[in-house]
Each structure stands twice: as structure tokens, then as C-alpha cells.
mmCIF file of C-alpha atoms in Angstrom:
data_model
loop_
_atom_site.group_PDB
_atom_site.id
_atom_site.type_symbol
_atom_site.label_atom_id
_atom_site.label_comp_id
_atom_site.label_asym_id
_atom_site.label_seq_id
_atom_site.Cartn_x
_atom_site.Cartn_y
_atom_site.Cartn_z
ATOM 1 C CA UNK A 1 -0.443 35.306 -7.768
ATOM 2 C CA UNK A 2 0.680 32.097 -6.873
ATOM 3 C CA UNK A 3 4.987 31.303 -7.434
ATOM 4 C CA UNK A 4 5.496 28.582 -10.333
ATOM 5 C CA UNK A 5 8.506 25.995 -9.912
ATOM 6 C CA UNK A 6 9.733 23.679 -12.797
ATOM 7 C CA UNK A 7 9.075 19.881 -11.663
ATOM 8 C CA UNK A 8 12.466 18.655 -11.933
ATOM 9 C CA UNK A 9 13.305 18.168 -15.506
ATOM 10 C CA UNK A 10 9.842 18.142 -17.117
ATOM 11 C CA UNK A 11 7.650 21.191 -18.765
ATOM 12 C CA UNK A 12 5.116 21.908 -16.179
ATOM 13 C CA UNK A 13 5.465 24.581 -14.029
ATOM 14 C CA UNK A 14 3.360 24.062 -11.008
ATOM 15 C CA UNK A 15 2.205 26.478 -8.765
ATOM 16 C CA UNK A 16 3.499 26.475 -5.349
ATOM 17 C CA UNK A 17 0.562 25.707 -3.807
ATOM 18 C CA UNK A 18 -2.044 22.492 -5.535
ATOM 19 C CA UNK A 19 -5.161 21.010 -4.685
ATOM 20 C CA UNK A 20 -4.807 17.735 -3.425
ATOM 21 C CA UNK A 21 -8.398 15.892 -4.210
ATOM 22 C CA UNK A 22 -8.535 12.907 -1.738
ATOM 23 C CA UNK A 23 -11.232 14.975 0.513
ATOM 24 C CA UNK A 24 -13.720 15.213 -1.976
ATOM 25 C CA UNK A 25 -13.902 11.361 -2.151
ATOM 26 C CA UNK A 26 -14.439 11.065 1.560
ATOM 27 C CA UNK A 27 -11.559 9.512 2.217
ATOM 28 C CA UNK A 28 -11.351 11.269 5.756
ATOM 29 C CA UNK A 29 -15.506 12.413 6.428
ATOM 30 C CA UNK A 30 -18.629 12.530 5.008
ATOM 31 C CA UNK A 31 -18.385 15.579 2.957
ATOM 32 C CA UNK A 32 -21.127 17.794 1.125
ATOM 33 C CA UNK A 33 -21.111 17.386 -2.415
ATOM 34 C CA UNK A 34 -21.854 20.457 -3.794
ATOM 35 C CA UNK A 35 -19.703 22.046 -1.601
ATOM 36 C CA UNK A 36 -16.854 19.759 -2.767
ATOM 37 C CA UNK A 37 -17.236 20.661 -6.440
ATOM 38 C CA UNK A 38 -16.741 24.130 -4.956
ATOM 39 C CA UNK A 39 -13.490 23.464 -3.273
ATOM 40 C CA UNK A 40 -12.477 22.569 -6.541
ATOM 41 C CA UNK A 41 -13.266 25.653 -8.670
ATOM 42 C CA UNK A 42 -12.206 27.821 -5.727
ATOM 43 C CA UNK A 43 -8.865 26.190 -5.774
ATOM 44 C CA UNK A 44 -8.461 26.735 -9.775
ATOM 45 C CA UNK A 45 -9.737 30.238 -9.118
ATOM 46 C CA UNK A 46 -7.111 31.137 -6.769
ATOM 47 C CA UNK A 47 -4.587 30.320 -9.437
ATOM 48 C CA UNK A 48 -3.610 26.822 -8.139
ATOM 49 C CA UNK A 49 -2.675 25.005 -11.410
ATOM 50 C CA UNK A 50 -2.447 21.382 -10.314
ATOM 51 C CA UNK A 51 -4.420 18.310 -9.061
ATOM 52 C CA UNK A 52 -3.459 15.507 -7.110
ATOM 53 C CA UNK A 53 -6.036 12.401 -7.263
ATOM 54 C CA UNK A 54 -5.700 8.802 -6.904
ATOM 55 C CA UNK A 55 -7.791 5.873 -8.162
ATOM 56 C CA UNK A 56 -7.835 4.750 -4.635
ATOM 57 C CA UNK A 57 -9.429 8.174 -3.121
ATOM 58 C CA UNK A 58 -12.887 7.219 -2.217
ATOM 59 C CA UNK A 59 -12.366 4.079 -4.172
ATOM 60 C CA UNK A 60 -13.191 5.928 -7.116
ATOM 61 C CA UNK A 61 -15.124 8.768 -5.995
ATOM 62 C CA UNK A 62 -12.255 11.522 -6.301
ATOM 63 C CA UNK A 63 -11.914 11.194 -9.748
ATOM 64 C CA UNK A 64 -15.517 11.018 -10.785
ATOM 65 C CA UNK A 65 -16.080 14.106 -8.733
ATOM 66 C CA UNK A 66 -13.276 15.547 -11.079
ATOM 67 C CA UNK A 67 -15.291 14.683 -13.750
ATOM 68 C CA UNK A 68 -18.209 16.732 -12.322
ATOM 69 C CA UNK A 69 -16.263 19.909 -12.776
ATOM 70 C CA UNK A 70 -13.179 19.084 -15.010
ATOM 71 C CA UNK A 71 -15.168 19.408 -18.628
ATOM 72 C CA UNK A 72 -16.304 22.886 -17.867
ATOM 73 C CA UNK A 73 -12.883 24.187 -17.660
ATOM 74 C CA UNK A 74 -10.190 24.217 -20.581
ATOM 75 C CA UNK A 75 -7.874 21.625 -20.577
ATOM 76 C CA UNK A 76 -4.678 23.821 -20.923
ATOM 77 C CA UNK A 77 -5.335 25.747 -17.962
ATOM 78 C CA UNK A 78 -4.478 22.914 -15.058
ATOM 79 C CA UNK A 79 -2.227 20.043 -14.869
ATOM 80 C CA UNK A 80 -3.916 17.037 -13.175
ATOM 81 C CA UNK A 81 -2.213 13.695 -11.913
ATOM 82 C CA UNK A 82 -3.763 10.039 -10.356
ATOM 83 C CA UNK A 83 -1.993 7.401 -9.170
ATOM 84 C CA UNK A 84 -2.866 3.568 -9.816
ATOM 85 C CA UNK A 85 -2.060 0.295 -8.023
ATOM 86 C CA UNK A 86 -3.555 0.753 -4.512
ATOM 87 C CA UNK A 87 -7.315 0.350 -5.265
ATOM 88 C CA UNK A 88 -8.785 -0.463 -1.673
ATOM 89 C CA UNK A 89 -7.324 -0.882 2.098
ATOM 90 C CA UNK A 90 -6.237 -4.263 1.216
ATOM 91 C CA UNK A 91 -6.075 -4.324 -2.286
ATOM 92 C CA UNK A 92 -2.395 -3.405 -4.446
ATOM 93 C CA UNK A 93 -2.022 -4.295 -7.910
ATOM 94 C CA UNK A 94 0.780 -3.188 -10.135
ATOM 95 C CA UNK A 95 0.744 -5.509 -12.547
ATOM 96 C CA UNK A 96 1.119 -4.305 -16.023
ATOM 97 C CA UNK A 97 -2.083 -5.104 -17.522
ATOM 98 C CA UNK A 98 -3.898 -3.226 -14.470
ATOM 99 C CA UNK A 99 -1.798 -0.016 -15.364
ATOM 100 C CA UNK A 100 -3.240 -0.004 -18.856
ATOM 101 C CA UNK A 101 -6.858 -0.704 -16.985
ATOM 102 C CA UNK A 102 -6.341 1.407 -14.243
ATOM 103 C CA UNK A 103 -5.496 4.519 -17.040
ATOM 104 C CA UNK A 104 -8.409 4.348 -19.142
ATOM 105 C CA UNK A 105 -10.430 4.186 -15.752
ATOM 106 C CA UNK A 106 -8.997 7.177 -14.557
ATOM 107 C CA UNK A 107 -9.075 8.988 -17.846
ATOM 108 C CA UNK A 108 -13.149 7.875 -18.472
ATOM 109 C CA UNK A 109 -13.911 9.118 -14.634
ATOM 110 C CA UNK A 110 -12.000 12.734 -15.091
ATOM 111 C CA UNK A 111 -13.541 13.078 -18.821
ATOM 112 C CA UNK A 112 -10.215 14.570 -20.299
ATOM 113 C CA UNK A 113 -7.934 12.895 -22.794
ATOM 114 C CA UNK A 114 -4.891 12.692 -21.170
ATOM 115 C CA UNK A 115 -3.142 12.490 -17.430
ATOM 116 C CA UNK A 116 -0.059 14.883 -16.996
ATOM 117 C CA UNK A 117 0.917 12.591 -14.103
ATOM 118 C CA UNK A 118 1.033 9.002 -13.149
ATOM 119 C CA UNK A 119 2.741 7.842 -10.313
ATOM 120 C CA UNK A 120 2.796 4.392 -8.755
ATOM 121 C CA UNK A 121 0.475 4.358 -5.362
ATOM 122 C CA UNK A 122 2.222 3.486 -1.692
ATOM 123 C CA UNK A 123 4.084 1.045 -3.207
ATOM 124 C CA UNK A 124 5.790 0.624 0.556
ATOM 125 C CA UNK A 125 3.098 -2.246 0.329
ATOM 126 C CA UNK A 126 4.434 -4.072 -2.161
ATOM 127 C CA UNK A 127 7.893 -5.921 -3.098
ATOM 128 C CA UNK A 128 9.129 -2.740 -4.830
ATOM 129 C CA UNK A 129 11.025 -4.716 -7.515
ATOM 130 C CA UNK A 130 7.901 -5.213 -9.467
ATOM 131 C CA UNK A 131 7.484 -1.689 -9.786
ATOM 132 C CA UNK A 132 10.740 -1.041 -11.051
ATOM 133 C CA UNK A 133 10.799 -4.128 -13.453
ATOM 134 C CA UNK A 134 6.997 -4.404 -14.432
ATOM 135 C CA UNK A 135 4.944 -1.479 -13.176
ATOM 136 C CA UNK A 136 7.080 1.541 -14.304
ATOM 137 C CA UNK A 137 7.857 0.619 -17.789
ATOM 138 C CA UNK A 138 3.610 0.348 -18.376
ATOM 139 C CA UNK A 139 3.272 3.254 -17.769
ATOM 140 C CA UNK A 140 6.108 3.701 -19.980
ATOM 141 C CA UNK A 141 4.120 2.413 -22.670
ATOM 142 C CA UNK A 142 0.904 4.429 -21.996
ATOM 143 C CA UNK A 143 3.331 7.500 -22.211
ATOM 144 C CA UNK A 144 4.041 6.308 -25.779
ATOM 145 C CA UNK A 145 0.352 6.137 -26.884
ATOM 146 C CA UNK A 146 -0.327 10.175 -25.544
ATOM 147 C CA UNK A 147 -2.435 8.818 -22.401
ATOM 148 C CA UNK A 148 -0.046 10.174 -19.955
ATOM 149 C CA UNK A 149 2.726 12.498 -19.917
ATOM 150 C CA UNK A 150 5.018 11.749 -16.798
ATOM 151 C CA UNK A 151 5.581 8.405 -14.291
ATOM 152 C CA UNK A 152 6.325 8.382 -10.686
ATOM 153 C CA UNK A 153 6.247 6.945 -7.512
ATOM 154 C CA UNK A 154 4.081 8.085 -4.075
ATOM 155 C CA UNK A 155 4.358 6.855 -0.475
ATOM 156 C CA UNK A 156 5.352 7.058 3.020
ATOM 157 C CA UNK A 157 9.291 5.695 3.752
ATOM 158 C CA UNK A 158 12.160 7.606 2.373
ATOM 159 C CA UNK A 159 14.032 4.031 2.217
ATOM 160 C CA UNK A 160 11.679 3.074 -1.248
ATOM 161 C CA UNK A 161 12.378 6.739 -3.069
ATOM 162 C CA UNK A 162 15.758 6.229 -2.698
ATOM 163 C CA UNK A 163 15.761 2.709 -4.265
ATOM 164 C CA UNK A 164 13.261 3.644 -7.123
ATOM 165 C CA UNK A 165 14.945 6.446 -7.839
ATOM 166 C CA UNK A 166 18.723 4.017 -8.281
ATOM 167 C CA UNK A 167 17.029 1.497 -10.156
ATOM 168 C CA UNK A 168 14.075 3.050 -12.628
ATOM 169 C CA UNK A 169 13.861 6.162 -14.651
ATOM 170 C CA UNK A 170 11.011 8.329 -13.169
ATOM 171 C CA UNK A 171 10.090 11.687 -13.887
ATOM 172 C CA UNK A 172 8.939 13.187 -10.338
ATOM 173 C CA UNK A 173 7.692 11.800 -6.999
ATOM 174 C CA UNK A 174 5.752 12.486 -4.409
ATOM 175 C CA UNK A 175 6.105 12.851 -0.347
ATOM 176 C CA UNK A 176 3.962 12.927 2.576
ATOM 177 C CA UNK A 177 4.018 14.274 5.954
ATOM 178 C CA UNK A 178 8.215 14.295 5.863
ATOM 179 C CA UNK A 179 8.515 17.909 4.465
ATOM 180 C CA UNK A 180 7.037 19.768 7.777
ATOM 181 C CA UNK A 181 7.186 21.169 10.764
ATOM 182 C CA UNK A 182 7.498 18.324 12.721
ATOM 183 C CA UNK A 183 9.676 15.960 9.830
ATOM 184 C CA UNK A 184 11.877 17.208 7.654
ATOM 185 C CA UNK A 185 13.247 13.312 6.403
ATOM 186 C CA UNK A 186 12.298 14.366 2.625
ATOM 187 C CA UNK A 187 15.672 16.716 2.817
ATOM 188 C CA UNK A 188 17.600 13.418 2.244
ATOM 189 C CA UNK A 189 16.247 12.861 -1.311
ATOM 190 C CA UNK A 190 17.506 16.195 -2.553
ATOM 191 C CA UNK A 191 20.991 15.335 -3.579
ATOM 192 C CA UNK A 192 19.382 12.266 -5.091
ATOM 193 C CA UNK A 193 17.137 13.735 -7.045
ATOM 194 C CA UNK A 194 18.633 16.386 -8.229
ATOM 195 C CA UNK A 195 21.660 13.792 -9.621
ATOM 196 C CA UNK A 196 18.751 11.859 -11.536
ATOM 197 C CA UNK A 197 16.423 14.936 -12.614
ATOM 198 C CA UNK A 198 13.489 13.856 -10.253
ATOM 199 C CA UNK A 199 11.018 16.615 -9.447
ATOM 200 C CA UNK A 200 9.984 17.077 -5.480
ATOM 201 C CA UNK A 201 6.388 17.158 -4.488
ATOM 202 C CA UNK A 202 5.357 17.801 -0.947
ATOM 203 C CA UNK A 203 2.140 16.432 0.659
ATOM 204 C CA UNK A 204 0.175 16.717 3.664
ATOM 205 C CA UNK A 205 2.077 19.871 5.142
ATOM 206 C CA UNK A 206 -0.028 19.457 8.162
ATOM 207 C CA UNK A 207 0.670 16.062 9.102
ATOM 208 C CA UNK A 208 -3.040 14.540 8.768
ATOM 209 C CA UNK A 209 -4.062 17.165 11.185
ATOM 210 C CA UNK A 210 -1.478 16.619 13.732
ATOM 211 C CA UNK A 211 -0.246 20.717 12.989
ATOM 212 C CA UNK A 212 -3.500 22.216 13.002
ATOM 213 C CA UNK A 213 -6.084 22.755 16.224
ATOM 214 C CA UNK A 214 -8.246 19.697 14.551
ATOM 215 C CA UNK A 215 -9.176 16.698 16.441
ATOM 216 C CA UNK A 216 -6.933 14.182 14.697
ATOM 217 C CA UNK A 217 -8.378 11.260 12.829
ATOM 218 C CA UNK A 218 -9.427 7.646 15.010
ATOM 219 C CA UNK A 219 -6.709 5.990 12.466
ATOM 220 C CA UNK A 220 -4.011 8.529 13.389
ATOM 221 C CA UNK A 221 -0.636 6.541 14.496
ATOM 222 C CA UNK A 222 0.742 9.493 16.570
ATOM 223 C CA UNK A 223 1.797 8.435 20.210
ATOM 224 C CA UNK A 224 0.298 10.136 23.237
ATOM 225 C CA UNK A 225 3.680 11.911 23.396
ATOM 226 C CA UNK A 226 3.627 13.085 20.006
ATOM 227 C CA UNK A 227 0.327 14.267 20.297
ATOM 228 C CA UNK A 228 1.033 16.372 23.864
ATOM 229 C CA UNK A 229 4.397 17.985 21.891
ATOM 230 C CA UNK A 230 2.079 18.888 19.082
ATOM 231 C CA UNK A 231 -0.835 20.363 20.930
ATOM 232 C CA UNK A 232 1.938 22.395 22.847
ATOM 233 C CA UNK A 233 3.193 23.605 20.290
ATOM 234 C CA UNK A 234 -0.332 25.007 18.149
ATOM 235 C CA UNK A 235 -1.033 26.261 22.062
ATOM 236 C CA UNK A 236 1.837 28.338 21.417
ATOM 237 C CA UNK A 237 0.799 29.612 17.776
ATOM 238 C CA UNK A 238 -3.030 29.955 19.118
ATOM 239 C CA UNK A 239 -1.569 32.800 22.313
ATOM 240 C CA UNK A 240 0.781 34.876 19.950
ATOM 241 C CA UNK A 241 -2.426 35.650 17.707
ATOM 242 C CA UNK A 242 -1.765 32.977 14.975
ATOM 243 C CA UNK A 243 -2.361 29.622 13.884
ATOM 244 C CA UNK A 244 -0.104 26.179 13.323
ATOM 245 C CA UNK A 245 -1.836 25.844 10.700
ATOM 246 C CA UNK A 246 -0.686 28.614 8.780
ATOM 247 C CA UNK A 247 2.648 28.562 9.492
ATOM 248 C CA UNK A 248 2.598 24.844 8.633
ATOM 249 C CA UNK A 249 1.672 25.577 5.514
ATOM 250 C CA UNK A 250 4.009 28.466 5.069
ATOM 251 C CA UNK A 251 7.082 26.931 6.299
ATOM 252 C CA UNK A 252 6.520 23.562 4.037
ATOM 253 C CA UNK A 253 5.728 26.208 0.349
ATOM 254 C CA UNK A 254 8.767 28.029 1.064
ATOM 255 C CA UNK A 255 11.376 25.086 0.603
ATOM 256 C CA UNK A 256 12.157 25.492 -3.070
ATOM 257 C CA UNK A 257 13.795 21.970 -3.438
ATOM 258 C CA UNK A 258 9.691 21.349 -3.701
ATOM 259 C CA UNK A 259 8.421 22.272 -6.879
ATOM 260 C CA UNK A 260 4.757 22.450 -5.048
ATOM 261 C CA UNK A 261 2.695 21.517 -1.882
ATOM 262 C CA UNK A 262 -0.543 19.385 -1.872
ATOM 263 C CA UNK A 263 -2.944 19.815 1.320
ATOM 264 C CA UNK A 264 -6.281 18.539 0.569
ATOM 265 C CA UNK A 265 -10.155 19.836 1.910
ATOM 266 C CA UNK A 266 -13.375 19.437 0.216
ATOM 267 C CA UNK A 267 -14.274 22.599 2.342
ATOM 268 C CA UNK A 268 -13.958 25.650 0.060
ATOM 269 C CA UNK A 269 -13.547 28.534 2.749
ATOM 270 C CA UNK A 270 -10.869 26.323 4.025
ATOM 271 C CA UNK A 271 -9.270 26.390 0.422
ATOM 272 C CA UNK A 272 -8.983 29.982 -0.302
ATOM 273 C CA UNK A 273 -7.746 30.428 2.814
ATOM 274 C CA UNK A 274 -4.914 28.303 2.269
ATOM 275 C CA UNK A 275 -4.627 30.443 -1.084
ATOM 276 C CA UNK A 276 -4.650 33.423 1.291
ATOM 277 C CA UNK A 277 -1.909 31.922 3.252
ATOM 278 C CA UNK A 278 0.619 31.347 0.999
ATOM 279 C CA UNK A 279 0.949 34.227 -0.802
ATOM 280 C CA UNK A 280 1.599 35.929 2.292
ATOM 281 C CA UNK A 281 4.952 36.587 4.447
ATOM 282 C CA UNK A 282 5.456 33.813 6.881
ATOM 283 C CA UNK A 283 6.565 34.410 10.258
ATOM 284 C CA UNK A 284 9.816 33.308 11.021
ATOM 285 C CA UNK A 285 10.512 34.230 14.279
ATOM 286 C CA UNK A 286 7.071 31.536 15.496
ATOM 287 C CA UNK A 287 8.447 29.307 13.107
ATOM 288 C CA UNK A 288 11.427 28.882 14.931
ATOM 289 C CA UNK A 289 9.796 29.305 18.300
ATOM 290 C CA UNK A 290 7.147 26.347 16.872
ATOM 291 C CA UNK A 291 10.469 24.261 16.371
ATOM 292 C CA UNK A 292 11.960 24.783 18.907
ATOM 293 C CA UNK A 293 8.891 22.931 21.078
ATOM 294 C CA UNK A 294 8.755 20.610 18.350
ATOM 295 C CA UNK A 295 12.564 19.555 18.763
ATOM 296 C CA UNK A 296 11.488 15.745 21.310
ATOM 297 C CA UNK A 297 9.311 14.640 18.728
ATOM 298 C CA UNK A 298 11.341 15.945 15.300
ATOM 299 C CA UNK A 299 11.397 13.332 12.801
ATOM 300 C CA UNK A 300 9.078 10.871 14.528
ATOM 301 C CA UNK A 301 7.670 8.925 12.182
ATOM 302 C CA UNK A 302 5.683 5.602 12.127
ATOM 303 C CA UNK A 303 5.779 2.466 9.852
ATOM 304 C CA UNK A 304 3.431 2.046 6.903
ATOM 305 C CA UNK A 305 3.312 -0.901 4.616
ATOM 306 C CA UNK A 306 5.993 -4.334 4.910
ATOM 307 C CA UNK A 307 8.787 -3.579 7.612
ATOM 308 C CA UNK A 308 11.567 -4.174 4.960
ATOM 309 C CA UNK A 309 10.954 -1.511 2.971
ATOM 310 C CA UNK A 310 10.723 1.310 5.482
ATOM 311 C CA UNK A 311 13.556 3.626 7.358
ATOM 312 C CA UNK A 312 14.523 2.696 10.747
ATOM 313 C CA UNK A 313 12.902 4.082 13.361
ATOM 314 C CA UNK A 314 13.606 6.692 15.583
ATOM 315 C CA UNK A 315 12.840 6.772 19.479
ATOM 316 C CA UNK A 316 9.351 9.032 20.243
#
């Protein structure tokens, strides 16, 4: 069985390990369809109790895949959450009449009554004020009428958590690619949100395939240096019998500031075997080893969305 943490100050009790659904709308390959649906039941079968989705995953296709599969299953036995506001490559609105819009969407794709989740989408893009001021107290409102149950915020730079989380009254937000191996910046919001009551969720424990033995994606921003430490290091994993992978995975479950972690496959095998993984013991001994030939490129990072609203950067 999957380990349940509280998300911050909320009811739900998510499972350590979710299903994160932006595979299944091809956001990163062509994927098979049935076998996507698949990866979906298999992850609910192996007790995973949440889904992550976004109405920009696939430009749509994530969440009417969720619909696919969603009605057969009873409503009480998984939290799901979207995200609204980023809509295409190019394309952010967070205007209050598009959160109402963007809601109903979402709710008419997945064919279920109401969202558990609702958090603001890479709002690094935007002048962050308006989601504060305009976008948050929407979804406010749609929290009133029973369509959704929680609000927060997603996105790359620690520098925009930390000034939603001064200014706005969210419930729970969610990281990506700083709770890992490699980046461990999502530390820094602890103190924070544990003063406000702001649940932790941790995505992409494997770095957008940077911590696994995967070719990494054409649109992957990692330097030729980070790339050489990080091949060195899943080297290292791959001749003591193991895999980066794993341990990647391990290493980010096993924080508990993180109420749950969100990796992502429409691949179903690949699914239960992240299942497998984190139920059991992780090796610490490779974890530190991994770390330890991690240590010239630890907390690299790149810049996503307008300049202002990100951390500084670090050399690489």
C-alpha cells in the first residue's frame, strides 16, 4: 500500500505517489491510445489516489482522455486536479471570465461534477499580480458554487511561490524538477508554507528525463555540462546493479515536507513499476554516492517564462 500525507491544511490525503496525466495527451510523443487509458487504470489500481492534468496537456487531449476512463470508476475513490490559464505554447489567459470558461471545459472533458484541485498554470509567464488580484479570487468564486474544492498555483521559479504565497490565500501548490536529485531549491518554500498552511506537491522527480538512461527531449535546456554530470552519474547507478531512475524516484517520495510526487507516462509497464518502486526501501548509500557526482551541477537550473519573475541564476 501506498503512504497517504495530508495536503497542507485541506482534507485530502494523497498518496505518496500520483499519476501525473500530461503523457497521455502527447505532450512529449506520439503515444498509443489504448495503452494510455491503461496507464491510467494501472495507476488507480496500484492504489495511487490522485491526478494531475492541465487544460494545456495536449491542448485538451489529457483531459478528454480522462474522460475515456474517469466515468467507469466511482467518484470517491480518486482526487483529480487541472490547471487553467496556459492553453497553448504562446497562449496565457488568467482573466477571470476564462477561469469560469476554462472550469466548465475541464469539468465537461473529465465527465465528473466537480475538480478537487485548481491551480493557476506557469504563471512565471505572466505579470503575477493579476493572478493574485484577478485570477485567484475566480476561482474563489467557482469554489463557492461546488465546481472546485481547492486553488493553487504551478510553475517553474521558486521567486513566484514565494510571492503568491505573501500576497493571496491558496490552498496548495505545485513544483517541478526542484525537489530531486539534482535540485533541491523547493526546500526554501517549506518554512513558508508551513507559516501560511500551503500543501507541497512535487513534480517531475526525474527532471524531464535528465535522471533516467532516456534520451532527453530536443526542447531540453540542460547544458552539455549538465548533461555529461548526469549521464555520469546514471553510469554509476547502471554498474552497481540499479537504476537513476529508481532512486530518483525514491529519494524525491521520501521527503515528507511533500504531501505527494507526480511523474507522468502513458506507458503502463512503466507505471506499475514506479508503483513497485516506491513502496520499496531506497538505497541510501547510491543515493549519496549519486550526489555526490551530482555535487558541479546541484541546483542548476534554467529560466522559464519573463526574466523578472524568476530566481537568479546559478553558474553550470
Amino acid at each position: 500500500m501506498l503512504p497517504r500525507r495530508r495536503l497542507g491544511q485541506t482534507d485530502m490525503e494523497l498518496t505518496t505517489l500520483s499519476f501525473g496525466a500530461s503523457s497521455i495527451g502527447q505532450e512529449f510523443r506520439s503515444v498509443d491510445l489504448g495503452e494510455s487509458l491503461q496507464a491510467v487504470r494501472v495507476a488507480l489500481d496500484s492504489g495511487m489516489n490522485f491526478i494531475d492534468t492541465a487544460a494545456f496537456y495536449g491542448r485538451g487531449m489529457s483531459e478528454m482522455m480522462l474522460g475515456r476512463v474517469l466515468p467507469d470508476i466511482p467518484r470517491d475513490q480518486y482526487y483529480l486536479g487541472t490547471k487553467l490559464g496556459r492553453y497553448t505554447g504562446e497562449h496565457f489567459d488568467f482573466s477571470a471570465r476564462r477561469v469560469t470558461e476554462s472550469i466548465d471545459t475541464s469539468l465537461e472533458r473529465m465527465k465528473v461534477d466537480h475538480l478537487d484541485i485548481v491551480l493557476c498554470h506557469d504563471l512565471e509567464f505572466v505579470e503575477m499580480s493579476q493572478i493574485v488580484e484577478e485570477t485567484i479570487p475566480a476561482i474563489r468564486r467557482e469554489i463557492e458554487k461546488g465546481k472546485v474544492r481547492y486553488v493553487g498555483v504551478s510553475g517553474y521559479p521558486m521567486k513566484m511561490f514565494k510571492y503568491v504565497m505573501e500576497r493571496a490565500d491558496i490552498d496548495c501548490l505545485l513544483t517541478y524538477n526542484h525537489y530531486t536529485l539534482q535540485n533541491d531549491m523547493a526546500l526554501d518554500l517549506v518554512p513558508l508554507a508551513k507559516e501560511k498552511g500551503v500543501g507541497l506537491m512535487n513534480g517531475a522527480p526525474f527532471s524531464a528525463r535528465l535522471l533516467t538512461n532516456a534520451e532527453l527531449p530536443p526542447w531540453h535546456k540542460a547544458t552539455p555540462e549538465v548533461r555529461k554530470v548526469a549521464a555520469a552519474a546514471a553510469k554509476h547507478c547502471a554498474d552497481r546493479g540499479s537504476d537513476i531512475a529508481k532512486i530518483a524516484l525514491q529519494f524525491s517520495i521520501a521527503n515528507e515536507n511533500f504531501a505527494t510526487c507526480i511523474p507522468g507516462s502513458a506507458n503502463p509497464k512503466r507505471v506499475a513499476q514506479w508503483a513497485e518502486w516506491a513502496q520499496e526501501p531506497m538505497d541510501e548509500t547510491l543515493v549519496a554516492e549519486v550526489q555526490e557526482i551530482l555535487k558541479p551541477i546541484h541546483n542548476w537550473f534554467y529560466i522559464e517564462g519573463r526574466p523578472e519573475n524568476n530566481d537568479e541564476p546559478v553558474a553550470s
